[in-house]
Structures are given as C-alpha cells and as structure tokens.
C-alpha cells in the first residue's frame, strides 16, 4: 500500500495552524474571544513559574498580544466559563467540556487513593466529611483554611497534612471544584454549587466509549496528524491502547488514514490523519513572519520528541539541572518565526528594577542572526515587557552566543 506523504514544510504549516500560531497574534483577547481561543487549543496549562510571565499567560499572549492576565481571571473566576482539572498537568478547560472529564475523575479516584496512602502515610480519607462540612458551612477554602489542628511542615508537597490531601483528592475525584487561586494557591468549593447540574450529573455523562471517541477526535483535530500515543497524551486521560483501538476502528470505517510525515531531517514517520490532509488549506497559508517568544510549555512544544522530529529543535527544561551542568539556562524560551524555531533566549523580568534582562540568546545552527532578526526580537521584547509588568529592556554583556 502506498501511503500519502506530507513534506516537512507542509506538515509544519498544518501543525502551526492547528495550534493557532499560523496567523499574526492580533484581535480581541477577552471574554468570548478568549474563550474561543482556549476552546481551539483545548485547554491551557497552568504553571506557577513567573520568570517573565506565567506559562498560561504567555501561551495566550503569543496568540493574541492584546491579552492581559486579568482577562483569564475574569473568564475563570468571575464568569465561570472555565473549570480547572488535570490533563498532563493542571489546566483550565472550557466549561462545556466538563462532562468528558467524568471518566478522568473516576480513574483518578481509583489511582490517587492508593498513591496518596503510599505518599503521605496519613488518614486523609477520615477527613473527607469534616472538609466537606466546613466548605458547606463556610464557603470556599484553601489548604491553609482546613486542618488547623494538624501539624504543618515546610518539607514540600509530599508533606501535605491530611486535610490538604483530602482537598486535593476530593477535587480530582469530582466532589469539589477549584474556583480560583489566591496567588497560586487553589480555592475549593462544592461542585454542586459551582457546576450546572446538567453538566455534573454522572448519570448523564458520556460513557467510556463516547469519552474515548471525543478525546481522540478532539486531539486529532487539534494536532492535524498524530500517532495513537500522541492522541492518548493530548488530554492524558485515556490509555495508548484505547487510542490505538480507536484508530483501528476509524481507519476500518474510512474516517482516518495512515500517512507519512517528513521530519526536519527528511525521515518519514507514520501518523494518522483525516483523508485529504495533503490538500489542507493551511499548506497554502504562509505563517506570519512575526517573531514570537513561546512558553516552554506551549502546546506546540509540550511533546519534546515531536517538536524535535518536526522542527529539528531539541529542547529540555534545565531548572532542575545544577547550574554548572546546564547547557543553556534555568528557564529558556524558544523563539518562533514563520514555520521555524530560530533561537532560544534566557531572560528574566526584574520587577524591583523595572527591567527585563536578556542574559543570553542562542540562534539555532541554521539561523543567521543579522540586523533584521535583532530588530524583530527587540520589537517582540517591547511587547513582552507590558505582559511582564516592567518597562525597560537590558542586554547583558556577551548576550549573543
């Protein structure tokens, strides 16, 4: 059987278009427009590191540069248009998707009960009713509001007190919802007070087969082409075996087909796509030439192996690597221009000095860093300082590597 083959340039264009990075980052960035952007992405990962801006804010900013963090806070906490749960990590997700997390909640309840027992070595289950009664009586709480009689520790997440563990378990299992954050500390409330009854009734939730179909369909729509493993990893609440079985059924029905996707080095890799991928309109749409700094957790780069295969860009976060052993830096940002990742930059917003400091920039081996690239970078940094909450830019000596 001869498989349809997609060249690397065409594959990049489709991939970037599906990740909403093909167009110039213009247009409204609040309210319904922001909600539609998040629906297009599927979810936005939350992260607490604020070297320049938090990951979720930079993900949205890189697609709509009128975006400001208050717009996401309003959508989530004021309007109730988003809920928080886990994909591959904590994320905010459009509220309309809530029923499709029922399978995840059930699986998390089974998995976390044993995991938390092994990790925390305390009777968190015995605190369930006390925690629920406190929230019912007093309203939303954070972990610092519960278990006041329980010993505290500065040891880290593995030293949660029993009521903190109970809160986290009840959220992941569905009895509680996170309704917002103070700083980056979650606030929890009863699900019945937060989620519309039509969305949170387990008896009305999609069954396992429907959920798997929704997950795989949604993942393929947002990726353009994918392996079963990549489909499973997108939302991260079905297994690779379940995704593989879905692929087999869809392929037998003629709704998807196997294709060859050329990597950055020309090597073909087998994936699956909807029929007609080779005539996707994005192929004839050159991505914007606007240079953009991306979050290390951007949806287009989250799968490091796929990013390396498709863009020839090898990226690893080095924050947990001892400083002398780092190849680049603590928290280095990829830079996208057109359909290529052209460089990476180490920078930090020093808010006490009102300055964004660029420590180092490493162009990719195939990138010539001339005056045009430098001007495009400075223009992007001038936009980023507003998001970072500073007003000046400074380049350290020897910044260009």
Short mmCIF file of C-alpha atoms in Angstrom, two decimals:
data_model
loop_
_atom_site.label_atom_id
_atom_site.label_comp_id
_atom_site.label_asym_id
_atom_site.label_seq_id
_atom_site.Cartn_x
_atom_site.Cartn_y
_atom_site.Cartn_z
CA UNK A 1 0.00 0.00 0.00
CA UNK A 2 1.33 3.43 -0.96
CA UNK A 3 0.87 5.98 1.81
CA UNK A 4 0.18 9.67 1.26
CA UNK A 5 3.34 11.63 2.09
CA UNK A 6 3.45 15.13 3.52
CA UNK A 7 6.62 17.20 3.21
CA UNK A 8 8.12 18.79 6.27
CA UNK A 9 7.28 22.37 5.35
CA UNK A 10 3.64 21.47 4.72
CA UNK A 11 3.47 19.47 7.94
CA UNK A 12 4.83 22.42 9.93
CA UNK A 13 2.28 24.77 8.40
CA UNK A 14 -0.62 22.47 9.23
CA UNK A 15 0.70 21.86 12.73
CA UNK A 16 1.19 25.56 13.50
CA UNK A 17 -2.19 26.45 12.03
CA UNK A 18 -3.91 23.85 14.22
CA UNK A 19 -2.08 25.28 17.23
CA UNK A 20 -3.28 28.79 16.35
CA UNK A 21 0.25 30.02 15.65
CA UNK A 22 -0.07 30.50 11.90
CA UNK A 23 -1.75 33.90 11.96
CA UNK A 24 -0.45 37.19 13.29
CA UNK A 25 -1.25 37.46 17.03
CA UNK A 26 -3.92 40.10 16.60
CA UNK A 27 -7.55 40.54 17.59
CA UNK A 28 -9.61 40.67 20.78
CA UNK A 29 -8.29 38.75 23.76
CA UNK A 30 -11.00 38.82 26.41
CA UNK A 31 -14.47 37.45 27.08
CA UNK A 32 -15.95 35.26 24.37
CA UNK A 33 -12.96 35.78 22.06
CA UNK A 34 -10.60 34.45 24.72
CA UNK A 35 -12.91 31.53 25.46
CA UNK A 36 -12.97 30.59 21.76
CA UNK A 37 -9.18 30.75 21.68
CA UNK A 38 -8.96 28.34 24.63
CA UNK A 39 -11.55 26.06 23.04
CA UNK A 40 -9.39 25.98 19.93
CA UNK A 41 -6.39 24.92 21.98
CA UNK A 42 -8.48 22.52 24.07
CA UNK A 43 -7.05 23.72 27.38
CA UNK A 44 -4.29 25.94 28.76
CA UNK A 45 -1.72 24.53 31.16
CA UNK A 46 -1.25 26.42 34.43
CA UNK A 47 2.21 26.95 35.84
CA UNK A 48 3.47 29.00 38.76
CA UNK A 49 6.92 29.98 37.45
CA UNK A 50 6.95 33.71 36.74
CA UNK A 51 10.43 34.32 35.33
CA UNK A 52 8.91 36.60 32.70
CA UNK A 53 5.21 35.69 32.79
CA UNK A 54 3.34 32.60 33.92
CA UNK A 55 3.13 29.87 31.28
CA UNK A 56 -0.64 30.19 30.78
CA UNK A 57 -0.35 33.93 30.23
CA UNK A 58 2.49 33.62 27.71
CA UNK A 59 0.65 30.83 25.84
CA UNK A 60 -2.33 33.12 25.32
CA UNK A 61 -0.24 36.25 24.73
CA UNK A 62 1.74 34.57 21.94
CA UNK A 63 -1.54 34.09 20.06
CA UNK A 64 -3.29 37.37 20.97
CA UNK A 65 -0.95 40.11 22.08
CA UNK A 66 -3.74 42.26 23.43
CA UNK A 67 -4.17 39.59 26.08
CA UNK A 68 -3.68 40.51 29.74
CA UNK A 69 -3.85 38.12 32.74
CA UNK A 70 -6.95 39.74 34.19
CA UNK A 71 -8.94 38.55 31.17
CA UNK A 72 -8.26 34.90 32.04
CA UNK A 73 -9.00 35.52 35.72
CA UNK A 74 -12.34 37.08 34.78
CA UNK A 75 -13.26 34.22 32.47
CA UNK A 76 -12.37 31.64 35.10
CA UNK A 77 -13.34 33.16 38.44
CA UNK A 78 -15.99 35.73 37.59
CA UNK A 79 -17.76 34.25 34.58
CA UNK A 80 -17.42 30.55 35.40
CA UNK A 81 -16.63 29.80 31.75
CA UNK A 82 -13.66 27.56 32.64
CA UNK A 83 -13.01 24.78 35.11
CA UNK A 84 -9.71 23.52 36.44
CA UNK A 85 -8.59 19.91 36.36
CA UNK A 86 -5.75 17.81 35.01
CA UNK A 87 -4.70 16.96 31.51
CA UNK A 88 -0.99 16.11 31.53
CA UNK A 89 -0.79 18.76 34.27
CA UNK A 90 -3.12 21.24 35.94
CA UNK A 91 -5.04 23.23 33.31
CA UNK A 92 -8.03 25.48 32.76
CA UNK A 93 -10.57 23.94 30.40
CA UNK A 94 -13.77 25.27 28.77
CA UNK A 95 -16.77 24.53 30.99
CA UNK A 96 -18.63 22.83 28.16
CA UNK A 97 -16.03 20.04 28.26
CA UNK A 98 -16.78 19.20 31.90
CA UNK A 99 -18.84 16.02 31.26
CA UNK A 100 -15.94 14.49 29.33
CA UNK A 101 -13.81 14.62 32.49
CA UNK A 102 -16.08 12.16 34.32
CA UNK A 103 -14.00 9.19 33.16
CA UNK A 104 -10.84 11.00 34.30
CA UNK A 105 -12.40 11.74 37.69
CA UNK A 106 -13.35 8.10 38.15
CA UNK A 107 -9.91 6.88 37.16
CA UNK A 108 -8.18 9.50 39.31
CA UNK A 109 -10.26 8.43 42.32
CA UNK A 110 -9.07 4.85 41.94
CA UNK A 111 -5.46 5.74 41.24
CA UNK A 112 -4.98 8.50 43.81
CA UNK A 113 -6.45 6.67 46.78
CA UNK A 114 -3.59 4.17 46.77
CA UNK A 115 -0.98 6.72 45.65
CA UNK A 116 -1.81 9.19 48.41
CA UNK A 117 -1.85 6.43 51.01
CA UNK A 118 1.67 5.45 49.99
CA UNK A 119 2.98 9.02 49.68
CA UNK A 120 1.51 10.79 52.67
CA UNK A 121 1.12 7.98 55.21
CA UNK A 122 -1.87 9.50 56.98
CA UNK A 123 -5.64 9.04 57.19
CA UNK A 124 -6.75 11.63 54.66
CA UNK A 125 -9.95 9.67 53.96
CA UNK A 126 -11.01 10.23 57.56
CA UNK A 127 -11.01 13.98 56.85
CA UNK A 128 -13.38 13.87 53.88
CA UNK A 129 -16.59 14.62 55.75
CA UNK A 130 -15.02 17.25 58.00
CA UNK A 131 -13.63 19.11 54.98
CA UNK A 132 -16.92 18.88 53.05
CA UNK A 133 -18.90 20.10 56.09
CA UNK A 134 -16.55 23.05 56.58
CA UNK A 135 -16.90 24.13 52.95
CA UNK A 136 -20.67 23.69 53.04
CA UNK A 137 -20.81 25.89 56.12
CA UNK A 138 -18.11 28.48 55.48
CA UNK A 139 -17.79 28.64 51.68
CA UNK A 140 -14.67 28.21 49.53
CA UNK A 141 -11.44 27.32 51.32
CA UNK A 142 -7.75 26.97 50.57
CA UNK A 143 -5.46 24.36 52.08
CA UNK A 144 -4.41 26.82 54.78
CA UNK A 145 -8.02 27.11 55.98
CA UNK A 146 -8.53 23.41 56.76
CA UNK A 147 -6.93 21.06 59.25
CA UNK A 148 -5.95 23.83 61.63
CA UNK A 149 -5.32 21.22 64.34
CA UNK A 150 -3.00 19.21 62.10
CA UNK A 151 0.81 19.54 62.11
CA UNK A 152 2.27 21.64 59.30
CA UNK A 153 5.59 21.08 57.55
CA UNK A 154 7.82 23.09 55.28
CA UNK A 155 9.01 19.92 53.55
CA UNK A 156 7.08 20.38 50.31
CA UNK A 157 4.13 18.83 48.51
CA UNK A 158 4.94 15.34 49.82
CA UNK A 159 4.35 16.60 53.39
CA UNK A 160 0.73 17.62 52.88
CA UNK A 161 -1.33 17.48 56.06
CA UNK A 162 -4.37 15.12 55.97
CA UNK A 163 -6.94 17.81 55.18
CA UNK A 164 -4.82 19.23 52.36
CA UNK A 165 -4.61 15.71 50.89
CA UNK A 166 -8.38 15.32 51.34
CA UNK A 167 -9.00 18.59 49.47
CA UNK A 168 -6.84 17.54 46.56
CA UNK A 169 -8.38 14.08 46.37
CA UNK A 170 -11.97 15.38 46.54
CA UNK A 171 -11.17 17.86 43.76
CA UNK A 172 -9.61 15.28 41.48
CA UNK A 173 -12.46 12.83 42.19
CA UNK A 174 -15.16 15.43 41.47
CA UNK A 175 -16.77 16.29 44.81
CA UNK A 176 -15.03 19.68 44.84
CA UNK A 177 -14.11 22.25 42.21
CA UNK A 178 -11.31 24.76 42.19
CA UNK A 179 -12.95 28.15 41.82
CA UNK A 180 -9.85 30.31 41.57
CA UNK A 181 -6.46 30.98 43.05
CA UNK A 182 -5.04 33.48 45.53
CA UNK A 183 -1.52 34.00 44.26
CA UNK A 184 -1.16 30.44 43.09
CA UNK A 185 -2.96 28.76 46.00
CA UNK A 186 -6.14 26.97 44.95
CA UNK A 187 -9.56 27.75 46.45
CA UNK A 188 -12.04 24.87 46.58
CA UNK A 189 -15.84 24.82 46.69
CA UNK A 190 -18.53 22.16 46.44
CA UNK A 191 -19.06 21.06 42.85
CA UNK A 192 -22.84 21.23 43.30
CA UNK A 193 -22.52 24.97 43.99
CA UNK A 194 -20.23 25.66 41.02
CA UNK A 195 -21.14 23.45 38.06
CA UNK A 196 -24.52 23.48 36.37
CA UNK A 197 -26.46 20.35 37.33
CA UNK A 198 -26.83 19.33 33.68
CA UNK A 199 -23.03 19.23 33.33
CA UNK A 200 -22.08 17.48 36.55
CA UNK A 201 -24.67 14.70 36.80
CA UNK A 202 -22.58 11.49 36.50
CA UNK A 203 -25.61 9.57 35.24
CA UNK A 204 -25.76 11.89 32.22
CA UNK A 205 -22.02 11.85 31.49
CA UNK A 206 -20.65 10.25 28.32
CA UNK A 207 -19.71 6.61 28.75
CA UNK A 208 -16.22 5.24 28.28
CA UNK A 209 -16.60 4.65 24.53
CA UNK A 210 -18.05 8.12 23.95
CA UNK A 211 -15.28 9.72 26.00
CA UNK A 212 -12.53 7.89 24.11
CA UNK A 213 -14.09 8.95 20.80
CA UNK A 214 -14.34 12.58 21.98
CA UNK A 215 -10.74 12.58 23.22
CA UNK A 216 -9.27 11.08 20.07
CA UNK A 217 -11.39 13.17 17.71
CA UNK A 218 -10.57 16.38 19.56
CA UNK A 219 -6.88 15.56 19.73
CA UNK A 220 -6.62 14.72 16.03
CA UNK A 221 -8.48 17.90 15.08
CA UNK A 222 -6.00 19.97 17.11
CA UNK A 223 -2.86 18.14 16.03
CA UNK A 224 -3.67 17.60 12.35
CA UNK A 225 -1.81 14.28 12.33
CA UNK A 226 -0.76 12.02 15.18
CA UNK A 227 0.24 8.58 16.34
CA UNK A 228 -2.05 6.70 18.77
CA UNK A 229 0.35 7.56 21.57
CA UNK A 230 0.14 11.26 20.73
CA UNK A 231 -3.66 11.09 20.66
CA UNK A 232 -3.69 9.48 24.11
CA UNK A 233 -1.22 12.01 25.51
CA UNK A 234 -3.14 15.08 24.31
CA UNK A 235 -5.77 15.11 27.08
CA UNK A 236 -3.91 12.44 29.08
CA UNK A 237 -6.95 10.61 30.37
CA UNK A 238 -7.18 7.67 28.03
CA UNK A 239 -4.55 4.97 27.51
CA UNK A 240 -2.40 4.41 24.41
CA UNK A 241 -4.15 1.05 23.99
CA UNK A 242 -7.55 2.77 23.95
CA UNK A 243 -6.31 5.31 21.40
CA UNK A 244 -4.85 2.52 19.25
CA UNK A 245 -8.17 0.65 19.26
CA UNK A 246 -9.96 3.87 18.27
CA UNK A 247 -7.53 4.40 15.40
CA UNK A 248 -8.12 0.87 14.15
CA UNK A 249 -11.91 1.34 14.21
CA UNK A 250 -11.77 4.72 12.49
CA UNK A 251 -9.35 3.50 9.86
CA UNK A 252 -11.55 0.48 9.11
CA UNK A 253 -14.50 2.85 8.69
CA UNK A 254 -12.50 5.06 6.30
CA UNK A 255 -12.66 8.11 8.56
CA UNK A 256 -8.89 8.31 9.05
CA UNK A 257 -5.92 7.04 7.09
CA UNK A 258 -2.25 6.35 7.63
CA UNK A 259 0.12 8.98 6.26
CA UNK A 260 3.85 9.60 6.08
CA UNK A 261 5.05 12.86 7.69
CA UNK A 262 8.53 14.03 6.76
CA UNK A 263 10.64 15.06 9.72
CA UNK A 264 13.01 18.01 9.75
CA UNK A 265 15.79 15.68 8.65
CA UNK A 266 13.68 14.24 5.82
CA UNK A 267 12.98 10.94 7.57
CA UNK A 268 9.35 9.85 7.08
CA UNK A 269 7.30 8.99 10.16
CA UNK A 270 3.97 7.21 10.14
CA UNK A 271 0.98 9.03 11.59
CA UNK A 272 -2.79 9.10 11.16
CA UNK A 273 -4.90 11.92 9.75
CA UNK A 274 -8.27 12.66 8.21
CA UNK A 275 -8.43 11.87 4.48
CA UNK A 276 -7.26 14.77 2.34
CA UNK A 277 -4.52 16.08 4.63
CA UNK A 278 -2.36 16.85 1.57
CA UNK A 279 -4.94 19.42 0.43
CA UNK A 280 -5.34 21.10 3.84
CA UNK A 281 -5.82 24.87 3.26
CA UNK A 282 -3.06 25.68 5.74
CA UNK A 283 -0.47 24.37 3.30
CA UNK A 284 -1.02 27.42 1.09
CA UNK A 285 -1.04 29.85 4.02
CA UNK A 286 2.46 31.03 4.90
CA UNK A 287 2.71 31.54 8.67
CA UNK A 288 3.14 35.09 9.88
CA UNK A 289 6.70 36.39 9.85
CA UNK A 290 6.13 37.97 13.28
CA UNK A 291 8.82 36.78 15.66
CA UNK A 292 7.31 35.38 18.86
CA UNK A 293 8.69 34.16 22.15
CA UNK A 294 6.93 30.97 23.25
CA UNK A 295 6.41 29.47 26.65
CA UNK A 296 8.43 26.28 27.28
CA UNK A 297 5.01 24.73 27.99
CA UNK A 298 3.38 25.93 24.78
CA UNK A 299 1.02 23.27 23.34
CA UNK A 300 3.07 23.19 20.13
CA UNK A 301 6.23 22.27 22.08
CA UNK A 302 4.93 20.28 25.04
CA UNK A 303 5.72 16.99 23.29
CA UNK A 304 9.51 17.44 23.11
CA UNK A 305 10.09 14.41 20.87
CA UNK A 306 7.53 15.60 18.32
CA UNK A 307 8.95 19.12 18.34
CA UNK A 308 12.42 17.73 17.68
CA UNK A 309 11.13 15.46 14.92
CA UNK A 310 9.04 18.13 13.20
CA UNK A 311 11.14 21.28 13.75
CA UNK A 312 14.60 19.85 14.37
CA UNK A 313 14.50 21.66 17.73
CA UNK A 314 15.82 19.82 20.77
CA UNK A 315 14.58 21.40 23.98
CA UNK A 316 14.88 20.43 27.64
CA UNK A 317 13.92 22.43 30.71
CA UNK A 318 17.00 22.75 32.89
CA UNK A 319 15.61 24.28 36.07
CA UNK A 320 16.31 21.04 37.95
CA UNK A 321 19.79 20.70 36.49
CA UNK A 322 22.64 22.04 38.67
CA UNK A 323 23.73 25.41 37.25
CA UNK A 324 27.26 24.30 36.22
CA UNK A 325 25.78 21.46 34.18
CA UNK A 326 23.20 23.49 32.25
CA UNK A 327 23.67 23.74 28.51
CA UNK A 328 21.57 26.91 28.26
CA UNK A 329 19.85 28.26 31.38
CA UNK A 330 17.35 27.85 34.20
CA UNK A 331 14.26 28.71 32.13
CA UNK A 332 14.93 29.36 28.46
CA UNK A 333 12.27 30.50 25.98
CA UNK A 334 12.02 29.18 22.40
CA UNK A 335 11.62 31.76 19.63
CA UNK A 336 9.33 31.09 16.66
CA UNK A 337 9.43 32.91 13.34
CA UNK A 338 7.48 31.75 10.31
CA UNK A 339 7.43 27.96 10.39
CA UNK A 340 10.79 27.62 12.17
CA UNK A 341 12.07 27.78 15.71
CA UNK A 342 15.05 30.03 15.18
CA UNK A 343 16.57 30.58 18.62
CA UNK A 344 16.19 30.35 22.37
CA UNK A 345 16.55 33.17 24.87
CA UNK A 346 17.39 33.27 28.57
CA UNK A 347 15.74 36.31 30.15
CA UNK A 348 14.13 37.39 33.38
CA UNK A 349 11.88 40.23 34.49
CA UNK A 350 13.48 42.01 37.45
CA UNK A 351 10.40 43.82 38.70
CA UNK A 352 12.29 45.52 41.52
CA UNK A 353 14.44 47.15 38.81
CA UNK A 354 11.56 47.61 36.32
CA UNK A 355 13.71 45.79 33.75
CA UNK A 356 13.56 42.76 31.52
CA UNK A 357 17.14 41.47 31.44
CA UNK A 358 18.24 39.37 28.46
CA UNK A 359 21.06 37.18 29.71
CA UNK A 360 21.78 35.13 26.60
CA UNK A 361 20.45 34.24 23.18
CA UNK A 362 21.41 31.18 21.17
CA UNK A 363 20.38 31.19 17.48
CA UNK A 364 19.74 27.73 16.07
CA UNK A 365 22.59 26.41 13.88
CA UNK A 366 20.70 27.13 10.65
CA UNK A 367 19.78 30.68 11.69
CA UNK A 368 21.84 33.71 10.72
CA UNK A 369 21.33 36.40 13.35
CA UNK A 370 21.53 39.70 11.49
CA UNK A 371 20.06 43.16 11.89
CA UNK A 372 16.60 42.07 10.73
CA UNK A 373 16.38 39.30 13.34
CA UNK A 374 17.68 41.63 16.02
CA UNK A 375 15.09 44.28 15.19
CA UNK A 376 12.32 41.66 15.23
CA UNK A 377 13.50 40.40 18.62
CA UNK A 378 13.60 43.88 20.11
CA UNK A 379 10.09 44.56 18.81
CA UNK A 380 8.83 41.37 20.46
CA UNK A 381 10.58 42.19 23.72
CA UNK A 382 8.97 45.64 23.68
CA UNK A 383 5.60 43.90 23.56
CA UNK A 384 6.52 41.36 26.24
CA UNK A 385 7.60 43.94 28.82
CA UNK A 386 3.97 45.04 29.14
CA UNK A 387 2.93 41.49 29.95
CA UNK A 388 5.87 41.10 32.35
CA UNK A 389 4.97 44.27 34.22
CA UNK A 390 8.20 46.17 33.56
CA UNK A 391 9.08 48.98 31.18
CA UNK A 392 12.78 48.63 30.29
CA UNK A 393 14.96 46.11 28.46
CA UNK A 394 18.64 45.47 29.13
CA UNK A 395 21.04 43.10 27.37
CA UNK A 396 23.86 41.65 29.46
CA UNK A 397 27.37 41.70 28.06
CA UNK A 398 28.02 38.73 25.82
CA UNK A 399 24.31 38.00 25.46
CA UNK A 400 24.58 36.72 21.87
CA UNK A 401 26.09 33.23 21.97
#
